[in-house]
PDB file of C-alpha atoms and ligand atoms in Angstrom:
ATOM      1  CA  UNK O   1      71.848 -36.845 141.201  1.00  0.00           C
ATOM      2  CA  UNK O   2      71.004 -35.540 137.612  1.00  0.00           C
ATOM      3  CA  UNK O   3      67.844 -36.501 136.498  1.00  0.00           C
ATOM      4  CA  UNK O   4      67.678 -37.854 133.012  1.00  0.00           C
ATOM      5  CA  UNK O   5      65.674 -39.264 130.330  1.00  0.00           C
ATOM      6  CA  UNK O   6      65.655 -41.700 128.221  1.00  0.00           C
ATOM      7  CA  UNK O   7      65.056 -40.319 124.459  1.00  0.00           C
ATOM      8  CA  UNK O   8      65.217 -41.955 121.126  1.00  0.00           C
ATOM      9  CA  UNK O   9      68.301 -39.761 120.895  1.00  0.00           C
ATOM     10  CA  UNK O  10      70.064 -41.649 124.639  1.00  0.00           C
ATOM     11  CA  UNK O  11      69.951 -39.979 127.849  1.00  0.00           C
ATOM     12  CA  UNK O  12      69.040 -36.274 128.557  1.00  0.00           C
ATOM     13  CA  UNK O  13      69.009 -34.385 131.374  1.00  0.00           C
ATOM     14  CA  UNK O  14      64.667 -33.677 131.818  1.00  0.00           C
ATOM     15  CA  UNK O  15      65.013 -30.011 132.735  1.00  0.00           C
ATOM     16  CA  UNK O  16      66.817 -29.701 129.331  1.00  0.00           C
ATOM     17  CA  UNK O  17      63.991 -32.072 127.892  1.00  0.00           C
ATOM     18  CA  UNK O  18      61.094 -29.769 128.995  1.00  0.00           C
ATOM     19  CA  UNK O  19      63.481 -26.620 127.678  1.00  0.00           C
ATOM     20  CA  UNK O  20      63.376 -28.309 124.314  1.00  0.00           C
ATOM     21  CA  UNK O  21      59.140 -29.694 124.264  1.00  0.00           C
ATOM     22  CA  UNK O  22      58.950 -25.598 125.260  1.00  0.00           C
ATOM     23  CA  UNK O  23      61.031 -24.428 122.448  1.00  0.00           C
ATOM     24  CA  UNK O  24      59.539 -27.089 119.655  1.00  0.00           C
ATOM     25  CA  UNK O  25      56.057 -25.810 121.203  1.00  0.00           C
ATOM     26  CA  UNK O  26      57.008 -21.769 120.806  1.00  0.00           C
ATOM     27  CA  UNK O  27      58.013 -22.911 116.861  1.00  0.00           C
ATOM     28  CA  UNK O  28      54.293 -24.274 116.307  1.00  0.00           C
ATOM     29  CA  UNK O  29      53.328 -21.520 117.770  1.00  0.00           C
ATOM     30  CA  UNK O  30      54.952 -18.582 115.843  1.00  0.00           C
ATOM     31  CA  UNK O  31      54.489 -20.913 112.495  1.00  0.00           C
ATOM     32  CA  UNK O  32      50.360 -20.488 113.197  1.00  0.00           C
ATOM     33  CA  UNK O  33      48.076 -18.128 111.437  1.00  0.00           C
ATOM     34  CA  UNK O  34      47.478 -14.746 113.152  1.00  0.00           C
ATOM     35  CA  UNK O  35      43.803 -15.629 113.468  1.00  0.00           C
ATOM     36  CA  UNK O  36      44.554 -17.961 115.610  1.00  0.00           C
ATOM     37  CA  UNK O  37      44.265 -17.476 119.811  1.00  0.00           C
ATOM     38  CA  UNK O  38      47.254 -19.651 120.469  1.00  0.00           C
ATOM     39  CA  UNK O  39      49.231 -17.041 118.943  1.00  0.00           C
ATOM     40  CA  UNK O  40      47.990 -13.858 120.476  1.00  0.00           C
ATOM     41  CA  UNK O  41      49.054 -15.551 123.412  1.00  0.00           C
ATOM     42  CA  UNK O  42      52.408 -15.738 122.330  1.00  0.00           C
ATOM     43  CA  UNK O  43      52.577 -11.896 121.209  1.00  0.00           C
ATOM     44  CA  UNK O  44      50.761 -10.832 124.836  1.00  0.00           C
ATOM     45  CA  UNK O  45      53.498 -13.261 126.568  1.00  0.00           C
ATOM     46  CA  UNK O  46      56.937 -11.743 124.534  1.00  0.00           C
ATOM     47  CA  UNK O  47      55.011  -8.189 125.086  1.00  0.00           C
ATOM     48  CA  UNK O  48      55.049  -9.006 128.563  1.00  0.00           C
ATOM     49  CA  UNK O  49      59.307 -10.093 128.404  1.00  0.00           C
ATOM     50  CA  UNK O  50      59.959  -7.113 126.692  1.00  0.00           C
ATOM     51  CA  UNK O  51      58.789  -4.712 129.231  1.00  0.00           C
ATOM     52  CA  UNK O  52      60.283  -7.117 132.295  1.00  0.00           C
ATOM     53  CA  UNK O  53      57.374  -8.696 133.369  1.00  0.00           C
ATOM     54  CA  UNK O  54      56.982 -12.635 134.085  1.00  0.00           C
ATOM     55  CA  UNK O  55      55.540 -14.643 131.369  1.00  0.00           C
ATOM     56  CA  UNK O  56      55.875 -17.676 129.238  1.00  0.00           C
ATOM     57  CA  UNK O  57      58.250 -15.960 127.261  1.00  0.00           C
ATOM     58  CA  UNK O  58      60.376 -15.278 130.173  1.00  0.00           C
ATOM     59  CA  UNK O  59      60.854 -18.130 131.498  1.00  0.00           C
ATOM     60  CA  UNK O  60      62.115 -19.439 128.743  1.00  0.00           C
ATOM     61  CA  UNK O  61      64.834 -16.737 128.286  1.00  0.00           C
ATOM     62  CA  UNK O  62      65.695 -17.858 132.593  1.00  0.00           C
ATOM     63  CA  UNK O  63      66.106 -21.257 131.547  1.00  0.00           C
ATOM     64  CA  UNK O  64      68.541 -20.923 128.689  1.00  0.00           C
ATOM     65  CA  UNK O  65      70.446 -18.109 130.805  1.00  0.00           C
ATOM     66  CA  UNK O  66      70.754 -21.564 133.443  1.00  0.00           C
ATOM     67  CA  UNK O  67      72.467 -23.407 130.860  1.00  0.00           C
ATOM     68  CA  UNK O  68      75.735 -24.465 131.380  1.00  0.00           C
ATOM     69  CA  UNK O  69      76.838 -21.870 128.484  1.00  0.00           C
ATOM     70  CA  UNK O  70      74.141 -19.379 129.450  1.00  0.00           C
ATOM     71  CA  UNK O  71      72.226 -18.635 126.196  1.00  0.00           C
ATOM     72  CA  UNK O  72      70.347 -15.493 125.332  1.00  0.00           C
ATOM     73  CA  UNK O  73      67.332 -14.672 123.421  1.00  0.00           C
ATOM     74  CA  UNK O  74      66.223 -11.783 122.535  1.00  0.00           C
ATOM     75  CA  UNK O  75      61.892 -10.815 122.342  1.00  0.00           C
ATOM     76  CA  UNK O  76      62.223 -10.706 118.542  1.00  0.00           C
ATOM     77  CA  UNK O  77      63.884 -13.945 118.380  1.00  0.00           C
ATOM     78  CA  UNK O  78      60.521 -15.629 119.620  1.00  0.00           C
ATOM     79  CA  UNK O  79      58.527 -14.709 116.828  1.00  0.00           C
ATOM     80  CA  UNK O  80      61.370 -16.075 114.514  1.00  0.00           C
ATOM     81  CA  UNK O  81      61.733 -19.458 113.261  1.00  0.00           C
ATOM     82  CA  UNK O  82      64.928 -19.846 112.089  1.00  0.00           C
ATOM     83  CA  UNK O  83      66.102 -18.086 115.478  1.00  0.00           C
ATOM     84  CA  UNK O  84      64.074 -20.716 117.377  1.00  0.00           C
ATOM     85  CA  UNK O  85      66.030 -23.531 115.282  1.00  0.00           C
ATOM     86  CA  UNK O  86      69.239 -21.860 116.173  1.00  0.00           C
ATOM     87  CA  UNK O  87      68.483 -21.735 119.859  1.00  0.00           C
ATOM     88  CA  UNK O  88      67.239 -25.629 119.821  1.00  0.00           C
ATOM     89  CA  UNK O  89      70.674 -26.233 118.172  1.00  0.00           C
ATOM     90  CA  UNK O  90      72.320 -23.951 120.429  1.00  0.00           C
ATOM     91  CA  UNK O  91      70.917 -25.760 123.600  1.00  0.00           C
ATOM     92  CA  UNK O  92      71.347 -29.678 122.527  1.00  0.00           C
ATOM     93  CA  UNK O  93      74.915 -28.761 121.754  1.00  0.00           C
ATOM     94  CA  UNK O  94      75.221 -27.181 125.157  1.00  0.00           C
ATOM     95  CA  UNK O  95      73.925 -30.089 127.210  1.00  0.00           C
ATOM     96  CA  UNK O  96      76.449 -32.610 124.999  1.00  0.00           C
ATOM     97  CA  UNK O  97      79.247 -30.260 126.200  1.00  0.00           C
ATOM     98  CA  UNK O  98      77.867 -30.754 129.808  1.00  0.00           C
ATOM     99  CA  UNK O  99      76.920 -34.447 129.667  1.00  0.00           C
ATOM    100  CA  UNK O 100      80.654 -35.730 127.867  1.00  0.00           C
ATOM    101  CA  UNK O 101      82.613 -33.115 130.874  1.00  0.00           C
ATOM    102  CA  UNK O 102      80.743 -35.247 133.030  1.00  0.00           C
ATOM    103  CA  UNK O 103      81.550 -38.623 131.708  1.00  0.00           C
ATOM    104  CA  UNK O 104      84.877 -38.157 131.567  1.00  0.00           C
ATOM    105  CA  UNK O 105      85.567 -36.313 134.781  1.00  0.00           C
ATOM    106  CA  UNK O 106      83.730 -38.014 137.276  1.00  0.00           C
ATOM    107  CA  UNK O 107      85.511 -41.318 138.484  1.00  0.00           C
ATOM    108  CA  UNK O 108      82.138 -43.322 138.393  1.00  0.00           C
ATOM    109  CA  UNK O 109      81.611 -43.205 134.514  1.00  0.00           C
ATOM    110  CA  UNK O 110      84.877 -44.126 133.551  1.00  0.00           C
ATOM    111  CA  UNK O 111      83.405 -46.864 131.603  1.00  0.00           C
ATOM    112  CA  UNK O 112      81.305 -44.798 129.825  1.00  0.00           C
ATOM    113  CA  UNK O 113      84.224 -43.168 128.241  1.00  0.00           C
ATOM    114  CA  UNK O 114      85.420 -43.512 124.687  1.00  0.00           C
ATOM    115  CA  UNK O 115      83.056 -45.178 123.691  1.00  0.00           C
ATOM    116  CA  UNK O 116      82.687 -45.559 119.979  1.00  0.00           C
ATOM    117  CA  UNK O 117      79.429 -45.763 117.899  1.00  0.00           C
ATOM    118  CA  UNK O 118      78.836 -45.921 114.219  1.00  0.00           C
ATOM    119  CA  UNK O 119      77.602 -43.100 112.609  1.00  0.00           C
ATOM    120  CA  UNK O 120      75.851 -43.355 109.145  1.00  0.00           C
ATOM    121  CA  UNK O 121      75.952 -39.616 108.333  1.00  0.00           C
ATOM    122  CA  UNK O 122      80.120 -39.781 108.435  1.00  0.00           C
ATOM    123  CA  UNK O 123      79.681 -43.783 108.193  1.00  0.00           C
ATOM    124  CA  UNK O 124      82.726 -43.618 110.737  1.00  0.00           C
ATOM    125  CA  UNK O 125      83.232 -44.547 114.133  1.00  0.00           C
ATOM    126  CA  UNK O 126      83.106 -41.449 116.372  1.00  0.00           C
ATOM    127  CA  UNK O 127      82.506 -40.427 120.246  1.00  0.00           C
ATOM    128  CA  UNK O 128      78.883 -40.403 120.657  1.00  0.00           C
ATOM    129  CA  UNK O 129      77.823 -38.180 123.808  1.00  0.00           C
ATOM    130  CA  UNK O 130      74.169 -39.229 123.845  1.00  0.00           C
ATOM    131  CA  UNK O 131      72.525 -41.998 122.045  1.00  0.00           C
ATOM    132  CA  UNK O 132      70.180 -45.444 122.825  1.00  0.00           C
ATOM    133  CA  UNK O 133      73.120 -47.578 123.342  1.00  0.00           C
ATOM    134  CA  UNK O 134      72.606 -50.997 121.547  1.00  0.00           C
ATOM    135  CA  UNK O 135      72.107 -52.650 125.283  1.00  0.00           C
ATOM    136  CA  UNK O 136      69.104 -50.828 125.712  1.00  0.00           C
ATOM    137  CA  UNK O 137      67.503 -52.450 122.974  1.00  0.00           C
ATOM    138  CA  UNK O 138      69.449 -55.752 122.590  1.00  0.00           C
ATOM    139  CA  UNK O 139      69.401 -57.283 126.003  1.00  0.00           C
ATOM    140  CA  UNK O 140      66.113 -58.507 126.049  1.00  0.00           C
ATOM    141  CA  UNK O 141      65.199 -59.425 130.160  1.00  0.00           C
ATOM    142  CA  UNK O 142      65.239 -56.141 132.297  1.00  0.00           C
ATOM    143  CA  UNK O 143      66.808 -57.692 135.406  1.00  0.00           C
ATOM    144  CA  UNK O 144      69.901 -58.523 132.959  1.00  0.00           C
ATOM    145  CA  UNK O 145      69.447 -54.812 131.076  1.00  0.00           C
ATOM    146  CA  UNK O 146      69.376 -53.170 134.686  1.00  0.00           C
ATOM    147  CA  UNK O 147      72.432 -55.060 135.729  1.00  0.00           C
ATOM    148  CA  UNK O 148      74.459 -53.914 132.547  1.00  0.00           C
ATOM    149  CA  UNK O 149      73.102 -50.322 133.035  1.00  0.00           C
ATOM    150  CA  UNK O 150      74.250 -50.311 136.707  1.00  0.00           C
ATOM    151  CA  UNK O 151      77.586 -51.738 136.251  1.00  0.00           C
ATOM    152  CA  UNK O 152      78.642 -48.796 133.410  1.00  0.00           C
ATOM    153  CA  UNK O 153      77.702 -46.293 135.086  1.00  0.00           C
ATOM    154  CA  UNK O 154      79.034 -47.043 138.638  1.00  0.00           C
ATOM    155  CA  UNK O 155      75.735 -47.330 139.840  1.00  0.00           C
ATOM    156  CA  UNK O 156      76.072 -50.850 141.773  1.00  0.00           C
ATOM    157  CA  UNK O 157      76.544 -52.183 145.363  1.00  0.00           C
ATOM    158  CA  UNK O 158      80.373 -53.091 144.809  1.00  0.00           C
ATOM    159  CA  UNK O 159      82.968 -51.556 147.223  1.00  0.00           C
ATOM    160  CA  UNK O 160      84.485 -49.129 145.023  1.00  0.00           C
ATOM    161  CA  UNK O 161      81.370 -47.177 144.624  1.00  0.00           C
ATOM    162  CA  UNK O 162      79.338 -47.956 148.000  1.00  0.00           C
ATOM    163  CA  UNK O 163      82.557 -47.247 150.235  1.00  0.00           C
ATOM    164  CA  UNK O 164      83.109 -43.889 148.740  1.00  0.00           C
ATOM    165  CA  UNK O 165      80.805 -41.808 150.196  1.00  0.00           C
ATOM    166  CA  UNK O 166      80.421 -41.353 154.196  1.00  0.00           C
ATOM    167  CA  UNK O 167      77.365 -42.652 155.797  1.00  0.00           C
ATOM    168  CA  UNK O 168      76.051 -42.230 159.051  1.00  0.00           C
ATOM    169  CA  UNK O 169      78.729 -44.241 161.642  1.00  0.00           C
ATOM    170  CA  UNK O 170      81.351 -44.330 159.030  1.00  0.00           C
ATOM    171  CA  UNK O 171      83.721 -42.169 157.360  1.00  0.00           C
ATOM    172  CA  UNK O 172      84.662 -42.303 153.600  1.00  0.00           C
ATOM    173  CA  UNK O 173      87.046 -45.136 152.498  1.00  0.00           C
ATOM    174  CA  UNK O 174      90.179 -43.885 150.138  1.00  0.00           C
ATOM    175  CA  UNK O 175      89.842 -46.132 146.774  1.00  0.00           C
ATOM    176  CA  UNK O 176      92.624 -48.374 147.134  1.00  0.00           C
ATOM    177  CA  UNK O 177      91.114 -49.660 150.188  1.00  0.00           C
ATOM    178  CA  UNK O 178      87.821 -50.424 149.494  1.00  0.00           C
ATOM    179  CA  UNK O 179      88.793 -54.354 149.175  1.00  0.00           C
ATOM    180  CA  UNK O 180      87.333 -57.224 147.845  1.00  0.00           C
ATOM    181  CA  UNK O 181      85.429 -58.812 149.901  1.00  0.00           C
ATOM    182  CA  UNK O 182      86.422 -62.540 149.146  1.00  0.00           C
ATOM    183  CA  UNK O 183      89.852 -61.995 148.326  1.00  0.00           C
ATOM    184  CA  UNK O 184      90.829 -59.063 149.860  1.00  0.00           C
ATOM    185  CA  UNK O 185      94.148 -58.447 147.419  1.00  0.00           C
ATOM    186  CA  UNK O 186      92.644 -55.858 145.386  1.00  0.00           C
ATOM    187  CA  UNK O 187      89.917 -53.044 145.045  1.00  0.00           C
ATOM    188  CA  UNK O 188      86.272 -54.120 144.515  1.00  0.00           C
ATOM    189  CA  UNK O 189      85.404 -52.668 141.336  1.00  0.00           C
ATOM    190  CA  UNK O 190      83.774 -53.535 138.045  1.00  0.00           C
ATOM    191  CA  UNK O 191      86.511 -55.386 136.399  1.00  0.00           C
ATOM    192  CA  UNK O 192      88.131 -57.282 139.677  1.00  0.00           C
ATOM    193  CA  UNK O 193      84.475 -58.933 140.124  1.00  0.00           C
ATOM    194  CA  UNK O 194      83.627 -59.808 136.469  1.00  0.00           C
ATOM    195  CA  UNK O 195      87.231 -60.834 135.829  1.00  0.00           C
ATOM    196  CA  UNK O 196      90.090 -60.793 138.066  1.00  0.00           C
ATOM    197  CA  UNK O 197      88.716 -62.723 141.540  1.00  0.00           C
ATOM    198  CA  UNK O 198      89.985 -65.930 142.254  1.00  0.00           C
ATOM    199  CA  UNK O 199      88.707 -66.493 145.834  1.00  0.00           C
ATOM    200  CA  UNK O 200      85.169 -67.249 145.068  1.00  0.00           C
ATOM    201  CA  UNK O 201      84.108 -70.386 144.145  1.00  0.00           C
ATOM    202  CA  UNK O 202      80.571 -69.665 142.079  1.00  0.00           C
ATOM    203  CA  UNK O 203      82.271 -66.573 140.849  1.00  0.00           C
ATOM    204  CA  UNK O 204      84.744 -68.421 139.026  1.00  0.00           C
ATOM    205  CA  UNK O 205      82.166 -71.163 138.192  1.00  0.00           C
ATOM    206  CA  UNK O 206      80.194 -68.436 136.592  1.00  0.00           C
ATOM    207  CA  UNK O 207      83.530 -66.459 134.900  1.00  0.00           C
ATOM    208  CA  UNK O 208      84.050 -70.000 133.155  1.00  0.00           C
ATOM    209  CA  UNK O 209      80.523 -70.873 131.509  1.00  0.00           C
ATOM    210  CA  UNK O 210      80.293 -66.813 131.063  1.00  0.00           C
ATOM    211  CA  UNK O 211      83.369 -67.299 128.625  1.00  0.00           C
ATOM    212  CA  UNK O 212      82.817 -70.428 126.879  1.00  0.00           C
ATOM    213  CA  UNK O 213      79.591 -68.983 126.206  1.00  0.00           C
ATOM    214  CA  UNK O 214      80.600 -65.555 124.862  1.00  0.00           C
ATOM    215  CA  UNK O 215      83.865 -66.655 122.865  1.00  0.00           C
ATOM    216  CA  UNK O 216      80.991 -69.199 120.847  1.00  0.00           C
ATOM    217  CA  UNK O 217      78.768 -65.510 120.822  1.00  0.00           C
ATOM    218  CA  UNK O 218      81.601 -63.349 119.132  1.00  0.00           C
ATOM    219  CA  UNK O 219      84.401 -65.771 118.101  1.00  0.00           C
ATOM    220  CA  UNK O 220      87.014 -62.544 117.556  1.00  0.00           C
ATOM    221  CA  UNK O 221      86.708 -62.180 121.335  1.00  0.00           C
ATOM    222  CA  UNK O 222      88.638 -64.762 122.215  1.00  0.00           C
ATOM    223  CA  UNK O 223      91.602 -63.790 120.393  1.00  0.00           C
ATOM    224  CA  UNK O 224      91.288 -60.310 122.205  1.00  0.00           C
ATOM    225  CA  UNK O 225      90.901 -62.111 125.637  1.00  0.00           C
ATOM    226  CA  UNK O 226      94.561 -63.073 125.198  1.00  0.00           C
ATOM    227  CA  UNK O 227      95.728 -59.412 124.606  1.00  0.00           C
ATOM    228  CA  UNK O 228      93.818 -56.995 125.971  1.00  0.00           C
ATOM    229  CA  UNK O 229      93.878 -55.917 129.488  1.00  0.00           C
ATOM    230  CA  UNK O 230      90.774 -57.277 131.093  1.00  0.00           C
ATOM    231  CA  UNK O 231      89.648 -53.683 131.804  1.00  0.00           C
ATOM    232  CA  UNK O 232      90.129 -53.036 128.004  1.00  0.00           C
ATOM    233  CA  UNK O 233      88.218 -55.971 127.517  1.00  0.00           C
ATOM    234  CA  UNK O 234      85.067 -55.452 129.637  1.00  0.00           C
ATOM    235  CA  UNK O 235      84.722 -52.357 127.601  1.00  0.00           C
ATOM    236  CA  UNK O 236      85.127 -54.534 124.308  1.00  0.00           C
ATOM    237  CA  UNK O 237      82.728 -56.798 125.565  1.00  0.00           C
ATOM    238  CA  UNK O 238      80.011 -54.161 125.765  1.00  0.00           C
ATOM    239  CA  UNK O 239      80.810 -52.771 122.654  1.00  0.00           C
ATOM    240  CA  UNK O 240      79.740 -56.258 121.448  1.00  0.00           C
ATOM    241  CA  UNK O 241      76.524 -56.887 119.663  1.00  0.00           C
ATOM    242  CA  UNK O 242      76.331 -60.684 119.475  1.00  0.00           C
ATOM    243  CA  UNK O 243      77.652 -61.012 123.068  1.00  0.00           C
ATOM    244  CA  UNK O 244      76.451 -58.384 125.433  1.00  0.00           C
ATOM    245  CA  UNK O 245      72.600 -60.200 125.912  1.00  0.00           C
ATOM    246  CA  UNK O 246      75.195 -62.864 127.253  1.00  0.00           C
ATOM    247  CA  UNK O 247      77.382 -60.324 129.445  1.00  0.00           C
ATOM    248  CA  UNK O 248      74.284 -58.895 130.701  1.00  0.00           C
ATOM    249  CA  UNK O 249      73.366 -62.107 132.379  1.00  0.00           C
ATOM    250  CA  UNK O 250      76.470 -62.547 133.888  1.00  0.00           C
ATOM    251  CA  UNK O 251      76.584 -59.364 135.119  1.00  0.00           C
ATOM    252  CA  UNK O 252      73.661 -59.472 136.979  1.00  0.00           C
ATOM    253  CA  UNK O 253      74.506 -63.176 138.435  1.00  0.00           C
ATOM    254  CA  UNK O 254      78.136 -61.792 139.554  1.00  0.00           C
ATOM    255  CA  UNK O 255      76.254 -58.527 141.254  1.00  0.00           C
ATOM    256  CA  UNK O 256      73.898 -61.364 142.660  1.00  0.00           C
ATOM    257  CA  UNK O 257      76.888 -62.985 144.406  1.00  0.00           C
ATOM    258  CA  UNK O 258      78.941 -60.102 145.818  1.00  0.00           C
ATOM    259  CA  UNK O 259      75.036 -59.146 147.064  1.00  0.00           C
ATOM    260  CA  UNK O 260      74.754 -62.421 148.919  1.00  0.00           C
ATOM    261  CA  UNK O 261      78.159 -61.648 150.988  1.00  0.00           C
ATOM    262  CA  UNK O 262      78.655 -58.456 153.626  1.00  0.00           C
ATOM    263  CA  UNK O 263      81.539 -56.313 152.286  1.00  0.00           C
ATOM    264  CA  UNK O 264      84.740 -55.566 153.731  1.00  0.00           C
ATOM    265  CA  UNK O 265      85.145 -52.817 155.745  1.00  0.00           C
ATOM    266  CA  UNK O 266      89.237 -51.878 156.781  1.00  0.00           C
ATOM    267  CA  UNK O 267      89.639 -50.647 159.996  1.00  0.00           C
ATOM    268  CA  UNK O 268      89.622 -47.522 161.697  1.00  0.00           C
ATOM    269  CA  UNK O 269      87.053 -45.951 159.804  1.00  0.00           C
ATOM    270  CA  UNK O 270      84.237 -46.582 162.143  1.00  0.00           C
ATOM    271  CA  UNK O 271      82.477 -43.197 163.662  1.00  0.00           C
ATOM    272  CA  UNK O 272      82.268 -43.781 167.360  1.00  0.00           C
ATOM    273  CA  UNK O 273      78.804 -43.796 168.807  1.00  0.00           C
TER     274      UNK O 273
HETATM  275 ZN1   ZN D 301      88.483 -60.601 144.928  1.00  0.00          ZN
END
C-alpha cells in the first residue's frame, strides 16, 4: 500500500514528502553565506556527486531518477536556486501525474474520481488531484471522519472490496458475485449499502432518518434525489458542505451494521484443507 501524508496541500505520498523537506532544506542551504559551515557541507557533498561518490547530494539526484518521470539534476543545479525551484515544481507535478493515474485506474477509488473543488486562483471549478478535502475539516467526530474516509476510498469491510483479494482457504471472488449479504440481489458495494438495500430492517430505518435529516441539511438535495442515479448522488452528497457531517454519521452507522452480520460467501470458492 502507498504510504501517504496528510499535508495542508491533501494527501502525498511520504517518500515524495521527505524528497521535497530535502529539496526546501538544499535551497536554505545554497541561499546561506559562504562563512557559514552548513554550506561547506553542501559544496564537499555536490564535490563528492560530481566525481561519483555517495553523498547527500547524491541521493538526492537517486531519488528524483525514482520518480515516476525520472528527473535529473545536474551538480551545478544544487548550488542554484532558481534550478532548485524548478526541480520542486518539477517533482510535485510529477507525483499529481502519479497520484490522479492512480485514482482513476484502480477500481477501489472510483469515488474519488471527478471530483470537483473550487479554486480561487481561476475562481472555477476544476479537478483537484491533491488537496484537504472539506471532510477532513468539516466532520467534526473522528469515528464519523474515519468512516467517510474509508468508504471513498474503498478502504471498508464491505464485500466488494474484502472479497477481492484471495486469503488463505479462499480464492478471489469475481465482482459481480461478491453479494449482499442481507439481500443477496446485488453486489455489496458503497452505494447498494448506503442506498439501494431493502432487506435490512435498521438499514432502512437508518436510510430514512439519514434523509429526512440531510434534505433539511441541503434543501437542493432533495430535488437531485429524484434525478440522479443514487451512485451520482452519493458522490453529490460528499461534495456537500452543509450535509456531509450528517452523511458521515450515517456512514459509519451503515458500516456498523453490515459489521454486525458475517458476509456472504458464493460457493465453490473455498480452498480445500
Ligand atoms: Zn442488499
Amino acid at each position: 500500500m502507498l504510504a501517504v501524508l496528510f499535508t495542508e496541500t491533501g494527501v502525498m505520498p511520504i517518500r515524495i514528502r521527505r524528497l521535497l523537506l530535502a529539496l526546501s532544506r538544499l535551497r536554505y542551504m545554497v541561499e546561506l553565506g559562504v562563512e557559514r559551515r552548513v554550506r561547506w557541507a553542501l559544496l564537499d557533498a555536490v564535490d563528492l556527486f560530481s566525481m561519483g561518490h555517495s553523498s547527500w547530494a547524491g541521493d538526492i539526484a537517486i531519488l528524483l531518477r525514482a520518480l515516476p518521470t525520472p528527473i535529473r539534476i545536474a551538480p551545478g543545479d544544487f548550488l542554484s536556486v532558481p534550478a532548485i525551484e524548478a526541480i520542486t515544481k518539477k517533482v510535485v507535478e510529477a507525483v499529481d501525474v502519479d497520484l490522479q493515474f492512480d485514482i482513476n485506474f484502480l477500481q477501489k477509488t472510483h469515488l474519488l474520481r471527478n471530483r470537483l473543488e473550487y479554486v480561487e486562483a481561476s475562481k472555477t471549478l476544476s479537478l483537484v488531484t491533491r488537496r484537504r478535502r472539506h471532510y477532513l475539516t468539516m466532520v467534526p467526530i473522528p469515528a464519523h471522519r474515519i468512516a467517510l474516509t474509508r468508504l471513498l476510498l474503498g478502504d471498508h469491510n464491505l464485500s466488494v472490496e474484502r472479497l477481492r483479494y484471495r486469503v488463505r482457504y479462499r480464492l478471489p471472488i469475481p465482482r459481480e458475485e461478491r453479494l449482499c449479504r442481507f439481500c443477496r440481489n446485488a453486489v455489496e458495494d458503497e452505494v447498494h449499502a448506503t442506498l439501494d438495500c431493502e432487506a435490512q430492517p435498521t438499514l432502512i430505518d437508518l436510510r430514512t432518518s439519514f434523509l429526512h435529516d440531510i434534505f433539511e441539511c441541503d434543501p437542493p438535495l432533495k430535488s437531485e434525489y429524484e434525478v440522479l442515479s443514487h451512485y451520482d448522488f452519493l458522490c453529490r452528497m460528499v461534495s456537500s458542505r452543509k450535509g456531509v457531517a450528517r452523511l458521515a454519521k450515517y456512514a459509519c452507522d451503515v458500516l456498523a451494521v453490515f459489521d454486525s452480520v458475517e458476509r456472504f460467501i458464493p460457493a465453490g470458492y473455498n480452498v480445500v484443507r
